[in-house]
Short mmCIF file of C-alpha atoms in Angstrom, two decimals:
data_model
loop_
_atom_site.label_atom_id
_atom_site.label_comp_id
_atom_site.label_asym_id
_atom_site.label_seq_id
_atom_site.Cartn_x
_atom_site.Cartn_y
_atom_site.Cartn_z
CA UNK A 1 0.93 117.88 -35.05
CA UNK A 2 -0.20 114.28 -35.38
CA UNK A 3 0.69 114.45 -39.15
CA UNK A 4 4.31 115.24 -38.04
CA UNK A 5 4.53 112.09 -35.72
CA UNK A 6 3.37 113.68 -32.48
CA UNK A 7 0.52 112.69 -30.55
CA UNK A 8 -0.27 115.68 -28.07
CA UNK A 9 -3.42 115.58 -25.78
CA UNK A 10 -5.93 118.45 -26.27
CA UNK A 11 -4.48 119.82 -22.96
CA UNK A 12 -1.03 119.97 -24.57
CA UNK A 13 -2.39 121.49 -27.64
CA UNK A 14 -4.15 124.13 -25.71
CA UNK A 15 -0.96 124.75 -23.85
CA UNK A 16 0.96 125.06 -27.00
CA UNK A 17 -1.57 127.47 -28.47
CA UNK A 18 -1.27 129.79 -25.35
CA UNK A 19 2.41 129.78 -25.68
CA UNK A 20 2.37 130.50 -29.38
CA UNK A 21 -0.43 133.21 -29.32
CA UNK A 22 1.81 136.00 -28.08
CA UNK A 23 -0.62 138.77 -28.69
CA UNK A 24 -3.25 136.89 -26.75
CA UNK A 25 -5.92 137.08 -29.58
CA UNK A 26 -7.02 133.51 -29.21
CA UNK A 27 -6.07 132.91 -32.75
CA UNK A 28 -2.57 131.80 -34.07
CA UNK A 29 -1.63 134.16 -36.76
CA UNK A 30 0.63 132.90 -39.58
CA UNK A 31 3.75 134.53 -38.09
CA UNK A 32 3.16 132.80 -34.72
CA UNK A 33 2.43 129.61 -36.67
CA UNK A 34 5.80 129.73 -38.43
CA UNK A 35 7.60 130.41 -35.23
CA UNK A 36 6.03 127.47 -33.82
CA UNK A 37 6.88 125.15 -36.67
CA UNK A 38 10.50 126.41 -36.48
CA UNK A 39 10.63 125.38 -32.82
CA UNK A 40 9.35 121.96 -33.64
CA UNK A 41 12.29 121.61 -35.99
CA UNK A 42 15.11 122.55 -33.72
CA UNK A 43 16.22 119.06 -32.90
CA UNK A 44 17.37 116.04 -35.18
CA UNK A 45 17.80 116.13 -38.93
CA UNK A 46 16.07 119.19 -39.89
CA UNK A 47 16.00 118.58 -43.63
CA UNK A 48 14.41 115.30 -43.14
CA UNK A 49 11.90 116.75 -40.57
CA UNK A 50 11.04 119.48 -43.10
CA UNK A 51 10.50 116.84 -45.90
CA UNK A 52 8.36 114.81 -43.62
CA UNK A 53 6.26 117.80 -42.54
CA UNK A 54 5.89 118.74 -46.26
CA UNK A 55 5.00 115.19 -47.19
CA UNK A 56 2.15 115.29 -44.42
CA UNK A 57 0.68 118.28 -46.08
CA UNK A 58 1.12 116.80 -49.62
CA UNK A 59 -1.42 114.11 -49.11
CA UNK A 60 -1.63 113.09 -52.75
CA UNK A 61 2.23 112.72 -53.18
CA UNK A 62 2.47 115.23 -56.08
CA UNK A 63 5.45 117.02 -54.67
CA UNK A 64 3.25 120.14 -54.19
CA UNK A 65 0.73 121.35 -51.73
CA UNK A 66 -2.42 122.70 -53.31
CA UNK A 67 -4.17 125.66 -51.97
CA UNK A 68 -7.07 123.21 -51.28
CA UNK A 69 -4.89 121.05 -49.32
CA UNK A 70 -3.21 123.87 -47.29
CA UNK A 71 -6.76 125.45 -46.61
CA UNK A 72 -8.17 121.86 -45.43
CA UNK A 73 -5.43 121.49 -42.82
CA UNK A 74 -5.57 125.09 -41.49
CA UNK A 75 -9.38 125.03 -41.21
CA UNK A 76 -9.12 121.77 -39.34
CA UNK A 77 -6.90 122.83 -36.53
CA UNK A 78 -7.99 122.90 -33.01
CA UNK A 79 -8.14 126.71 -33.46
CA UNK A 80 -9.20 127.01 -37.08
CA UNK A 81 -7.32 129.86 -39.17
CA UNK A 82 -9.62 132.42 -40.65
CA UNK A 83 -10.08 132.18 -44.37
CA UNK A 84 -8.59 135.73 -44.86
CA UNK A 85 -5.47 134.64 -42.95
CA UNK A 86 -5.22 131.45 -45.21
CA UNK A 87 -5.57 133.59 -48.33
CA UNK A 88 -2.70 135.70 -47.07
CA UNK A 89 -0.38 132.60 -46.23
CA UNK A 90 -1.06 131.10 -49.73
CA UNK A 91 -0.34 134.37 -51.34
CA UNK A 92 2.83 134.81 -49.41
CA UNK A 93 4.03 131.20 -49.83
CA UNK A 94 3.27 130.68 -53.63
CA UNK A 95 6.29 132.48 -54.76
CA UNK A 96 6.03 131.41 -58.49
CA UNK A 97 2.11 131.92 -58.54
CA UNK A 98 1.18 128.58 -59.73
CA UNK A 99 -1.38 127.97 -57.09
CA UNK A 100 0.54 125.39 -55.48
CA UNK A 101 3.48 125.21 -52.89
CA UNK A 102 6.40 123.15 -53.64
CA UNK A 103 9.10 121.97 -51.22
CA UNK A 104 11.23 125.08 -51.65
CA UNK A 105 8.34 127.40 -51.23
CA UNK A 106 7.35 125.37 -48.05
CA UNK A 107 10.91 125.83 -46.67
CA UNK A 108 10.61 129.61 -47.17
CA UNK A 109 7.25 129.70 -45.78
CA UNK A 110 8.43 128.11 -42.43
CA UNK A 111 11.67 129.79 -42.47
CA UNK A 112 13.87 126.75 -43.18
CA UNK A 113 15.55 127.87 -46.41
#
C-alpha cells in the first residue's frame, strides 16, 4: 500500500486484512488480494493507477515484474503470502510463460483488463 502512495497505520492494515479475508483464515488468498486491489482502483484515472502500481512492483524499471520481485513483495506483506500461493499466483499471471509479468499480464492478474 505504501508503494501505491498510501500510508496506512498498522491498525488500518489489520482492518483491511480483516475486511478482505472473507473466509476468516487469517491469510489473504490470491482471489481476496485481487478483489482488494480492484477496490483500491475504483476512483480516479484507473489506467494511471494500474501503471503506477505496476511501476512500484517493477523496482528495476524493466517493464516487467520478475518472479523474484513479486515473491519479495508478497513475502514482506504484514501477513506474508505462503510460498505455495505465490507459486500459483506467478503461474496464473505469467500468461506467456517467460518467467516475468508484463503490464498486460499484470492488468489481467488484478482484473483491470
